[in-house]
mmCIF file of C-alpha atoms and ligand atoms in Angstrom:
data_model
loop_
_atom_site.group_PDB
_atom_site.id
_atom_site.type_symbol
_atom_site.label_atom_id
_atom_site.label_comp_id
_atom_site.label_asym_id
_atom_site.label_seq_id
_atom_site.Cartn_x
_atom_site.Cartn_y
_atom_site.Cartn_z
ATOM 1 C CA MET A 19 116.289 -15.788 44.438
ATOM 2 C CA THR A 20 112.753 -15.377 43.192
ATOM 3 C CA LEU A 21 111.335 -17.175 40.159
ATOM 4 C CA ASP A 22 111.400 -13.908 38.211
ATOM 5 C CA GLU A 23 115.102 -13.450 38.969
ATOM 6 C CA LEU A 24 115.844 -17.046 37.986
ATOM 7 C CA ARG A 25 113.825 -16.668 34.791
ATOM 8 C CA ALA A 26 115.775 -13.525 33.861
ATOM 9 C CA ASP A 27 119.108 -15.283 34.472
ATOM 10 C CA ALA A 28 118.077 -18.401 32.553
ATOM 11 C CA ALA A 29 117.161 -16.259 29.532
ATOM 12 C CA GLY A 30 120.880 -15.729 28.911
ATOM 13 C CA CYS A 31 122.010 -19.304 29.639
ATOM 14 C CA ARG A 32 124.685 -20.732 27.324
ATOM 15 C CA ALA A 33 125.562 -23.785 29.409
ATOM 16 C CA CYS A 34 124.918 -26.260 26.574
ATOM 17 C CA PRO A 35 124.643 -26.004 22.776
ATOM 18 C CA LEU A 36 120.827 -25.979 22.762
ATOM 19 C CA TRP A 37 120.639 -22.193 23.147
ATOM 20 C CA GLN A 38 121.646 -22.051 19.490
ATOM 21 C CA THR A 39 118.764 -24.213 18.225
ATOM 22 C CA GLY A 40 115.961 -23.025 20.500
ATOM 23 C CA THR A 41 114.354 -19.637 19.930
ATOM 24 C CA GLN A 42 114.432 -18.783 23.618
ATOM 25 C CA THR A 43 114.753 -20.249 27.093
ATOM 26 C CA VAL A 44 111.377 -21.616 28.159
ATOM 27 C CA PHE A 45 111.348 -21.314 31.932
ATOM 28 C CA GLY A 46 108.748 -22.831 34.247
ATOM 29 C CA GLU A 47 105.440 -21.166 34.993
ATOM 30 C CA GLY A 48 103.100 -21.115 37.961
ATOM 31 C CA ALA A 49 102.794 -19.848 41.499
ATOM 32 C CA GLU A 50 105.821 -19.698 43.773
ATOM 33 C CA SER A 51 103.560 -21.303 46.395
ATOM 34 C CA ALA A 52 102.348 -24.109 44.094
ATOM 35 C CA ARG A 53 101.753 -27.396 45.914
ATOM 36 C CA ALA A 54 102.480 -29.601 42.904
ATOM 37 C CA MET A 55 105.314 -29.299 40.390
ATOM 38 C CA PHE A 56 105.059 -31.090 37.047
ATOM 39 C CA VAL A 57 108.282 -31.614 35.109
ATOM 40 C CA GLY A 58 108.275 -32.545 31.426
ATOM 41 C CA GLU A 59 111.148 -33.175 29.037
ATOM 42 C CA GLN A 60 111.690 -30.006 27.022
ATOM 43 C CA PRO A 61 109.619 -27.324 25.276
ATOM 44 C CA GLY A 62 108.002 -28.309 21.991
ATOM 45 C CA ASP A 63 107.548 -26.294 18.817
ATOM 46 C CA GLN A 64 104.727 -24.101 20.175
ATOM 47 C CA GLU A 65 106.375 -23.633 23.559
ATOM 48 C CA ASP A 66 109.605 -22.583 21.842
ATOM 49 C CA LYS A 67 107.780 -19.945 19.803
ATOM 50 C CA GLN A 68 105.628 -18.643 22.679
ATOM 51 C CA GLY A 69 108.286 -18.925 25.392
ATOM 52 C CA ARG A 70 105.906 -20.704 27.767
ATOM 53 C CA PRO A 71 105.803 -24.356 28.901
ATOM 54 C CA PHE A 72 102.934 -26.736 28.066
ATOM 55 C CA VAL A 73 101.002 -24.409 25.773
ATOM 56 C CA GLY A 74 101.030 -26.724 22.719
ATOM 57 C CA PRO A 75 99.044 -29.914 22.015
ATOM 58 C CA ALA A 76 100.648 -31.864 24.905
ATOM 59 C CA GLY A 77 99.825 -28.993 27.244
ATOM 60 C CA ARG A 78 96.171 -29.217 26.246
ATOM 61 C CA VAL A 79 96.183 -32.948 27.086
ATOM 62 C CA LEU A 80 97.769 -32.123 30.449
ATOM 63 C CA ASP A 81 95.107 -29.483 31.141
ATOM 64 C CA GLU A 82 92.329 -31.933 30.288
ATOM 65 C CA ALA A 83 93.835 -34.671 32.467
ATOM 66 C CA LEU A 84 94.363 -32.297 35.409
ATOM 67 C CA GLU A 85 90.731 -31.277 35.220
ATOM 68 C CA LEU A 86 89.551 -34.897 35.023
ATOM 69 C CA ALA A 87 91.733 -35.762 38.031
ATOM 70 C CA GLY A 88 90.330 -32.824 39.989
ATOM 71 C CA ILE A 89 93.595 -30.872 40.220
ATOM 72 C CA ASP A 90 93.293 -27.111 40.246
ATOM 73 C CA ARG A 91 95.740 -25.691 37.677
ATOM 74 C CA SER A 92 96.390 -22.700 39.960
ATOM 75 C CA GLN A 93 97.935 -25.131 42.490
ATOM 76 C CA THR A 94 100.543 -26.278 39.989
ATOM 77 C CA TYR A 95 103.900 -25.189 38.641
ATOM 78 C CA VAL A 96 104.895 -26.618 35.263
ATOM 79 C CA THR A 97 108.383 -26.778 33.853
ATOM 80 C CA ASN A 98 110.794 -28.951 31.883
ATOM 81 C CA ALA A 99 114.029 -30.810 32.591
ATOM 82 C CA VAL A 100 115.627 -29.033 29.615
ATOM 83 C CA LYS A 101 114.693 -25.461 28.837
ATOM 84 C CA HIS A 102 115.574 -25.070 25.173
ATOM 85 C CA PHE A 103 113.853 -26.857 22.284
ATOM 86 C CA LYS A 104 116.012 -29.519 20.620
ATOM 87 C CA TRP A 105 114.812 -30.381 17.144
ATOM 88 C CA GLU A 106 115.733 -31.773 13.746
ATOM 89 C CA ALA A 107 114.544 -30.367 10.433
ATOM 90 C CA ARG A 108 112.216 -32.581 8.410
ATOM 91 C CA GLY A 109 111.249 -30.568 5.380
ATOM 92 C CA LYS A 110 109.861 -27.354 6.783
ATOM 93 C CA ARG A 111 108.884 -28.982 10.069
ATOM 94 C CA ARG A 112 110.895 -28.965 13.270
ATOM 95 C CA ILE A 113 110.749 -32.455 14.777
ATOM 96 C CA HIS A 114 111.424 -33.057 18.468
ATOM 97 C CA ALA A 115 114.826 -34.610 19.243
ATOM 98 C CA LYS A 116 115.623 -36.122 22.633
ATOM 99 C CA PRO A 117 118.072 -34.063 24.694
ATOM 100 C CA SER A 118 121.323 -35.884 25.496
ATOM 101 C CA TRP A 119 122.387 -36.796 29.003
ATOM 102 C CA SER A 120 125.006 -33.991 28.970
ATOM 103 C CA GLU A 121 122.325 -31.462 27.932
ATOM 104 C CA GLN A 122 120.047 -32.694 30.724
ATOM 105 C CA THR A 123 122.907 -32.435 33.201
ATOM 106 C CA ALA A 124 123.801 -28.915 32.039
ATOM 107 C CA CYS A 125 120.204 -27.787 32.534
ATOM 108 C CA ARG A 126 119.582 -29.476 35.880
ATOM 109 C CA PRO A 127 120.715 -26.505 38.028
ATOM 110 C CA TRP A 128 117.772 -24.483 36.676
ATOM 111 C CA LEU A 129 115.363 -27.249 37.651
ATOM 112 C CA GLU A 130 116.989 -27.591 41.068
ATOM 113 C CA SER A 131 116.638 -23.824 41.567
ATOM 114 C CA GLU A 132 112.947 -23.974 40.685
ATOM 115 C CA LEU A 133 112.484 -26.815 43.172
ATOM 116 C CA ALA A 134 114.338 -24.863 45.858
ATOM 117 C CA VAL A 135 112.109 -21.808 45.409
ATOM 118 C CA VAL A 136 108.727 -23.490 44.923
ATOM 119 C CA GLN A 137 109.327 -26.351 47.400
ATOM 120 C CA PRO A 138 106.288 -28.256 46.127
ATOM 121 C CA ARG A 139 104.603 -30.811 48.326
ATOM 122 C CA VAL A 140 104.312 -33.133 45.321
ATOM 123 C CA LEU A 141 106.801 -33.533 42.481
ATOM 124 C CA VAL A 142 105.535 -35.252 39.327
ATOM 125 C CA CYS A 143 107.919 -36.422 36.600
ATOM 126 C CA LEU A 144 106.191 -36.545 33.234
ATOM 127 C CA GLY A 145 107.962 -39.138 31.104
ATOM 128 C CA ALA A 146 111.348 -40.840 31.035
ATOM 129 C CA THR A 147 113.569 -37.803 30.533
ATOM 130 C CA ALA A 148 112.195 -35.918 33.534
ATOM 131 C CA GLY A 149 112.359 -39.104 35.621
ATOM 132 C CA GLN A 150 115.939 -39.856 34.632
ATOM 133 C CA SER A 151 117.022 -36.264 35.079
ATOM 134 C CA LEU A 152 115.608 -36.068 38.611
ATOM 135 C CA LEU A 153 115.764 -39.664 39.846
ATOM 136 C CA GLY A 154 118.731 -41.164 38.011
ATOM 137 C CA LYS A 155 119.583 -42.818 34.722
ATOM 138 C CA GLN A 156 118.164 -46.179 35.822
ATOM 139 C CA PHE A 157 114.630 -44.731 36.078
ATOM 140 C CA ARG A 158 112.021 -46.499 33.894
ATOM 141 C CA VAL A 159 108.655 -44.777 33.593
ATOM 142 C CA THR A 160 106.769 -47.940 32.591
ATOM 143 C CA LYS A 161 107.932 -49.708 35.787
ATOM 144 C CA GLU A 162 107.678 -46.828 38.221
ATOM 145 C CA ARG A 163 104.672 -44.767 37.196
ATOM 146 C CA GLY A 164 101.602 -44.267 39.337
ATOM 147 C CA ARG A 165 103.110 -44.817 42.790
ATOM 148 C CA TRP A 166 105.105 -42.894 45.365
ATOM 149 C CA LEU A 167 108.845 -43.095 44.803
ATOM 150 C CA GLU A 168 111.749 -42.958 47.223
ATOM 151 C CA SER A 169 113.260 -39.463 46.931
ATOM 152 C CA ASN A 170 114.104 -36.498 49.109
ATOM 153 C CA LEU A 171 113.241 -33.976 46.384
ATOM 154 C CA ALA A 172 109.763 -33.400 47.832
ATOM 155 C CA GLU A 173 107.431 -34.869 50.419
ATOM 156 C CA TYR A 174 105.727 -36.883 47.675
ATOM 157 C CA VAL A 175 107.448 -37.834 44.415
ATOM 158 C CA THR A 176 105.827 -39.757 41.595
ATOM 159 C CA ALA A 177 106.042 -40.268 37.844
ATOM 160 C CA THR A 178 103.732 -40.884 34.964
ATOM 161 C CA ILE A 179 103.806 -40.735 31.171
ATOM 162 C CA HIS A 180 104.426 -37.543 29.237
ATOM 163 C CA PRO A 181 101.114 -36.296 27.754
ATOM 164 C CA SER A 182 102.690 -36.163 24.271
ATOM 165 C CA SER A 183 102.832 -39.985 24.298
ATOM 166 C CA ILE A 184 99.015 -40.011 24.310
ATOM 167 C CA LEU A 185 99.031 -37.913 21.141
ATOM 168 C CA ARG A 186 101.367 -40.399 19.454
ATOM 169 C CA GLN A 187 98.933 -43.331 19.868
ATOM 170 C CA ARG A 188 97.726 -44.784 16.585
ATOM 171 C CA ASP A 189 93.975 -44.830 17.156
ATOM 172 C CA ASP A 190 91.240 -43.308 19.295
ATOM 173 C CA GLU A 191 90.842 -46.378 21.450
ATOM 174 C CA SER A 192 94.545 -46.384 22.398
ATOM 175 C CA ARG A 193 94.418 -42.652 23.051
ATOM 176 C CA ARG A 194 91.391 -43.092 25.332
ATOM 177 C CA ARG A 195 93.089 -45.938 27.218
ATOM 178 C CA GLU A 196 96.330 -43.999 27.683
ATOM 179 C CA LEU A 197 94.475 -40.872 28.791
ATOM 180 C CA ALA A 198 92.518 -42.904 31.366
ATOM 181 C CA GLY A 199 95.784 -44.324 32.753
ATOM 182 C CA PHE A 200 97.315 -40.849 32.880
ATOM 183 C CA VAL A 201 94.292 -39.477 34.766
ATOM 184 C CA GLU A 202 94.473 -42.416 37.173
ATOM 185 C CA ASP A 203 98.114 -41.563 37.947
ATOM 186 C CA LEU A 204 97.174 -37.906 38.479
ATOM 187 C CA ARG A 205 94.430 -38.929 40.924
ATOM 188 C CA LEU A 206 97.204 -40.202 43.179
ATOM 189 C CA VAL A 207 98.622 -36.658 43.108
ATOM 190 C CA ALA A 208 95.191 -35.171 43.784
ATOM 191 C CA SER A 209 94.824 -37.384 46.843
ATOM 192 C CA VAL A 210 97.574 -35.521 48.723
ATOM 193 C CA LEU A 211 96.925 -31.949 47.558
HETATM 194 S S1 SF4 B 319 119.030 -26.107 27.496
HETATM 195 FE FE1 SF4 B 319 119.323 -25.440 29.627
HETATM 196 S S2 SF4 B 319 121.550 -25.595 29.984
HETATM 197 FE FE2 SF4 B 319 121.210 -25.644 27.754
HETATM 198 S S3 SF4 B 319 121.424 -23.491 27.140
HETATM 199 FE FE3 SF4 B 319 119.234 -23.889 27.491
HETATM 200 S S4 SF4 B 319 118.846 -23.253 29.590
HETATM 201 FE FE4 SF4 B 319 121.081 -23.473 29.362
#
């Protein structure tokens, strides 16, 4: 199947309850021939409304970090482990809620299909949920980030933090430090592209 065919099929997915809370399925985006695939957790508020991955604040951090690491965005494919937005109401705001293991498992076939079509040279898990979804429940991003990991999912597999964690830092200095670490991890990716 092509990515367009997969995207059309995923639009009608009802494999877990999240189709009822998300506005739409947010499928991955990028070239079928992309050399690097980046996998996040799930779409956020903006992504849910626009129907595109990494277009909100975390996506802007990712774009900045990719540029600083010297990675051409046109060489990448970006997607999420879970393709509907899970949230909880807090007043009028929709606050991110972590997808359960059963929701991650239900959504994994879409991610596996994207991997099968794109066949990226480098697979990058952004954050714990993507890492656990692709590499197993025992995965710990703090322990395993920034190095090549044992996996047959792609020629090179690595993990780093999710860019949204940089936005959650309390002060500018922490944000700068976390961004620098994120860029450092992405330089490892750049080295094999
Ligand atoms: S989150 Fe994934 S498995 Fe659940 S309904 Fe959406 S596309 Fe289907």
